[in-house]
Amino acid sequence: MPDSLSRAIRWDTVVGALLIVLLLLSFSFVDGFGNALNLSFLLGNTLPIALIALPMTLLVVSGEIDLSVASTAGLSGAVMGKLWNEGMTIETIIPVCLLLGVVCGLVNGLLVTRLGLPSLAVTIGTLAAYRGIAQIVLGSDAVTDFPSPYLDFAAGRVGDSFLPQAFLPFLVLLAIAVVVLHATPFGRSLFAIGASEEAARFAGVRVKRAKLWLFVTTGFMASLTGVFWALHYASARYDNATGLELSVVAAVLLGGIDFDGGKGTLGGAVAGVFLLGALQNVMSLLNVSAQSQIVVTGVLLVVSVLGPRVARQIAVARAGRRAVTSAQTS
Amino acid sequence: MTVATPPHAPATDVAKSSGTRLVDRVFRMRELAILAVFLVMIVVTQLGNSQFLTEQGIKDLLLNATILVLVATGQSLVVITRNVDLSVGSTLGISAFAAGTHLHGGGDPVVAVALAVLLGIGCGLLNGLLVSLGQVPALVVTLGTLYIIRGIDSIWVGSRQITAADLPDSFVDFGSHGLWAVPWLALIALAVLVATAYYLKHFGSGRELYALGSHPEAARLAGIPVRRRVLFAYTVCGALAGLAGALYLARFGNVDSGTGTGYELTVVSAVVVGGVVFTGGSGSVHGAALGALLLTSINSVLPALGVSSVWVLAINGILLLLAIAVDRVVALRVASALKKRNARHA
Amino acid sequence: MTHPSDPGPTPVLALRDVAKSFGAVRALRSVSLELYAGEVHALAGENGAGKSTLIKTLAGVHRPDAGQVLLDGRPVVFHGPGDARDAGIAVIYQEPTLFPDLSIAENIFMGRQPRRTLGRIDHRATRDATAALMDRLGVELDPDRPARGLSIADQQIVEIAKALSFDARVLIMDEPTAALTGSEVARLFGVVRTLREQGAAVLFISHRLEEIFEICGRVTTLRDGAWIATEPVDGMTEDDLVRRMVGRDLDELYPKQAVTPGDVALSVRRLTREGVFTDVSFEVRRGEIVGLAGLVGAGRTEVARAVFGVDRWDAGEVVVDGRSLTRGAPSTAMAAGLALVPEDRRAQGLVMDMSIERNIGLTGLRTSVRAGLVDRGAERSRSLDWAVRLQVKYARIADAVSTLSGGNQQKVVLAKWLATGPKVLIVDEPTRGIDVGTKAEVHRLLSELAADGVAVLMISSDLPEILGMADRVLVMHEGRLTAEIPRTEATEETVMAAATGRAAA
Amino acid sequence: ATACGGTTKEDVKNDGAGPAASAGKADPGAALKKGLTVGFLPKQVNNPYFTTADKGGEKALAELGSAYKEVGPSSATDTSGQVSYVNTLTQQQVDAIAVSAQDPGALCTALKQAMGNGIKVVTYDSDTTPQCRNAFVSQASAEDLGRTEVQLLAQQIGYRGEIAVLSAAQTATNQNTWIGYMKEELKDPKYKDVKLVKIAYGNDDAQQSFQQTQGLLQEYPDLKGIISPTTVGIKAAAQYLSGSKYKGKVKLTGLGTPNDMRKYVKNGTVDAFELWDPAKLGDLAARTAVALSSGQITGKEGESFQAGGTTYSIGKDGVISLGKPTVFDAENIDRFNF
Ligand SMILES: Nc1ncnc2c1ncn2[C@@H]1O[C@H](COP(=O)(O)OP(=O)(O)OP(=O)(O)O)[C@@H](O)[C@H]1O
Ligand SMILES: Nc1ncnc2c1ncn2[C@@H]1O[C@H](COP(=O)(O)OP(=O)(O)OP(=O)(O)O)[C@@H](O)[C@H]1O
Ligand SMILES: [Mg+2]
Ligand SMILES: [Mg+2]
């Protein structure tokens, strides 16, 4: 009984359930929610957060964090715009930008693993540095005239359905991330690293190498997001995606990923991302003001951590009482 | 430890003299490193621009740092207990506006400041209660209250704003005047800083903040009232954010619903640069204050040297990285010094 | 039941019919215990019998589900450890609970610092009092040194100093000697005797039975959370006590079978780590158990860590089964067939928040894979298999290891490494905190492994264990190997002489 | 195409410039429709400037018998937020959208989708690229603003000395256009003794603008005047100057609201500054939106329509200009309240 109970109150399951309930309610009661156009907007605008949330979840499970993701995205967008203005082909530019993301991640990773600096501090630093470099690179320009096949891909839908074209690659990436985190030895070792780095090292896990990989992957995904962002919104500016890191962090936290490391599931993180995205969409359709939306987001976050805690305490108390009564009767 | 200590050879004398010096030196060293970086920066700037350290220039430097110093002081208390308060920016914003509305309605400046502090205490209590009673991760909770307080602020304030014209002249002047080059605001911040530092070092409950940040479970076993202390740290943090809000109003003479947005990252940077460790239990408020001074000064130094504002952000980030890297190197030195000391001799 | 040696009328501290459960686990069932002023009372029982839980109930950490705590004969309710402390109860917990960032002096006096005017702390008085305590314990620890980086033994010493500083009426010690060597134990017992004479009540837990016989007047035995007996130690034999604890007779404690050593499996050549150990060379052959003895801080653990690759070495070479290892790479050491059971099980041996299954599985991530993915079935059967073989006492294999008793945690660490099927097994204090029954079990296991051709290097501060188990004893002193003594010549005297540096290498 | 067959800039310079004129022809005589819904989407809600503007729009719509609604992000840099609000308005099938774009390009896809759904799009205050909207209501011609600010400052410093500009973000399109015209104006020989020494960026953040002002004064001790063509910048600069020894000595002008600046005009920190009436801007945006929806205009150059008694004509690229800005000084400032 406590077993099934504790499984039921696992927060990622709750978030998933909340998402489903929200979707059902919105489909039935919110005007304009269910049509293909709105759903494609919803998915398209949530995609950048979702894309970065994938590697971020792995990173947080291993006990680290990367706050520089939005700046990395901005930097690759800026470089993309700059190179495009210089007349380079987009087919060369995109790989260059992705490579740049890898370098950004590598810098973070090396500072964290080689110098042993705390990732929170390092990535607050690179958050400013990368954005600053983006500003130096692109300055006040806003580049909008990317080739239309690319723009159409980033903004377009699959036929007349609600799925953005870019959603399909995301699903593939999601599948890869789920398998890596939950089914491979590498993913398993991430949980051990997050929960106790020293014990993981004593068990032969290559802690530094694993973390370096994660930072590099995060940089790569962030720059992929930056490229997608610039194409999706047809605008490359140095301040693209400013503040996105907080949205990602909020969504991942909402999905039940523990920032002390060692706990969480990708399912929870992705549910958190789309729960926040859908909620905002619904609230806008219902004409809830931006200010009230902020409050709702905040309350949701607080509840997301208080809820499971309270539920668990109730469960524990109940189990304890039962044990006492059985001890007395036996 | 060695087995055979001669019964009447108090080895403690040796240990005390060298040990005290070492430990003290160790902790001072980290702050000295920041101070050195700061001084070098100031000197270089003065060499490049003789206008930099005029009376006005010094006053500006101090004024710029004041508000961040206050908030960073409060934040370090919380970080020392292995928690964090991300909602300080929102708290600052809402208390600044509250003080502003009071003054706008012809209220008394002292009451306005008290009002801001009280509101700050309220926000701090909210955070503290959620974190200590709910026993939930501070990062999530305060990210939540960051949104909640900001949202409430925006709903309440709407598009209103308080401008200098709404404020009594005495209050606005207070924000920029002072004793020679030392503004009143900086004196307030200094007083708060010294009091907090003294409290942390010389009072039992102050030391307990370090203890419970260093090892929460052990603190519970040692009978430290963990929840009450955490609540206290958050309350002080909120109060100082509130006070900072009132001073912000005096200094900038302008508050709207966006005041203080994004301030949390600046504060966290200052605290981190100042050597307060995020895993709790170590660091000092004067370190954090130095970190705040360093960070705000960078923003004055670069324009004074004529560096284009395009470069400011990148340089800021790189300096931040440098500062924590230097701190880390110092810490490693310290660790190896300790290890050497540890090598005992029979 | 009668107490023939009742030293006084009212017990200072007592438990009456106390029960405590954790979820489905019934850690204590109707246990009663009386502690009198001026007695040293032992608490004995297997791992997981409920000793630590009992202590935590006395200390106000746990609230009993049923029954009462009596102070001077009156029922009390402790709402937290602070209440118990204020009632004059000092506790040394099984796991050290120091504040790593604070100085030793602050650790000892946290919450009770000597004050000056206005409630300010008197730092100097704190330091002096600490120095005096260290003197009393005969150790040389700098009061201003931060607790971070102290060895387990030194941490234990600080804990003892902390407990002594209370001048408490009741002193409760949960395995205070587990990390200590003979001479420190002797010092501690000297202090305990003084306290007893001054009228304090002492509750003492140890898995080293000889210590119970040396210092205690009465002993209470627990089994599976239930009270078994409380009786005077005089007139009891170790076998009697073991029978109470285990409920049956026990096999020989050190069942070392004689084996003829095979090829060299582990060869360490001129290994040096600057400032930690110097020029360490030795070999371990298949089928051999080599003991590594020395005083606490001699550098044994450091050598083991370097050999396994957790730390880098500066010079020298490690060869396993003919393969030279790269330094600082535990994964290659594992691949070569090396396993290390580390000394600090909570920090190094286990991921406390992870399940038993996952912890045991952690060392097999590389081997139990199918098509690049973790083979969960194989992982589970491997974990279950070893948990059962080592008789780990648990409710569910998916429970977090943090819910296990100390000894059972140690067994999980052993299971995790034995499951890798190592060629060379280094065990660092393998039986620390393990009860006699399991200890015999571990010893049997180690000799079986040796008989199967595994080379075993055993570090232990428990000298009888070393003498009983090892084919050869290596001794370290201040970072150097000072002696190599064959089984036939190894005695307490020869080993201690080398360990204290009195014998030339 | 290039040798490697890649897609380069040259391949895609195809979209015709010019506003997205509606397919149909304008019918200047068409009656103004009633019962329309116009959604206002400012850069940021809760921003006093936009609130005043949108209130102007609300009033005009009430007069015209149409409905008003306002949505928008709570941060002026949340571009994706603004995009999703365009989507929401499209979803809600409003008749027209009046938007002040955070980014000239980023809103394009969404706005085009809106226009594809028959929604008229008017930009005000800050434009998008012309093909993504039907018309742009400009607060004042950029040229007017740029030139008059230089004229104002030059008068105050007696046509002699160093001056600097304190702008908002480096990417702010309107700021950059104005600064361009300032430089043009300075080429006039009468400014031969006036030297523009630096353009600083305060990112529309009070604290940064503050420190940038300090930096300007430290770097150029002989600085005589500052132009800040942003309401946040001028306010911060004025507050700094009024509390420093430079008060009254260093002249400050630019774009500010009378309420923000009243105190500094009165205490002598600022002599004169200018701004258009944001309420009128919102008013005109609303009327343009209704005219578009009613088919009176389509957004082509040369068309004209009546709004609040004045006739406005559409200029190049679909730009409708509000008129000359108002200059505020100690004399007249008390007559304005916004
Ligand atoms: N916090 C807890 N949660 C769940 N179960 C617990 C907890 N603490 C102890 N237990 C369980 O209670 C039982 C008694 O544990 P306890 O630590 O008291 O044993 P012990 O006698 O001290 O053993 P050892 O000699 O190994 O230290 C064990 O089965 C243990 O798993
Ligand atoms: N030669 C030495 N002199 C003084 N201190 C040392 C020496 N070698 C190691 N130490 C320190 O003492 C502590 C204990 O060292 P180590 O664990 O290697 O000793 P050990 O012989 O394994 O003792 P035990 O395992 O019983 O604690 C370590 O923290 C180490 O830093
Ligand atoms: Mg125990
Ligand atoms: Mg050891």
mmCIF file of C-alpha atoms in Angstrom, chain B residues 9 16 75 93 109 123 135 175 212 221 244-245 255 261 289 297 314 318 333:
data_model
loop_
_atom_site.group_PDB
_atom_site.id
_atom_site.type_symbol
_atom_site.label_atom_id
_atom_site.label_comp_id
_atom_site.label_asym_id
_atom_site.label_seq_id
_atom_site.Cartn_x
_atom_site.Cartn_y
_atom_site.Cartn_z
ATOM 1 C CA ALA B 9 53.536 19.197 27.253
ATOM 2 C CA LYS B 16 47.207 28.145 18.906
ATOM 3 C CA GLN B 75 21.545 37.190 0.544
ATOM 4 C CA GLY B 93 10.580 46.412 -6.361
ATOM 5 C CA PRO B 109 9.982 59.574 5.011
ATOM 6 C CA CYS B 123 8.220 38.678 1.887
ATOM 7 C CA GLN B 135 11.267 21.745 3.958
ATOM 8 C CA GLY B 175 19.587 59.920 -1.840
ATOM 9 C CA LEU B 212 23.431 24.530 9.830
ATOM 10 C CA LEU B 221 21.347 16.678 16.172
ATOM 11 C CA ALA B 244 17.305 48.561 -0.321
ATOM 12 C CA GLY B 245 13.999 49.258 -2.041
ATOM 13 C CA VAL B 255 9.881 53.341 -9.417
ATOM 14 C CA THR B 261 13.508 42.839 -12.405
ATOM 15 C CA ALA B 289 29.966 43.367 0.045
ATOM 16 C CA SER B 297 32.499 49.405 -10.019
ATOM 17 C CA ALA B 314 31.322 40.635 -22.266
ATOM 18 C CA ILE B 318 34.832 37.500 -18.180
ATOM 19 C CA ARG B 333 46.276 26.851 -1.901
#
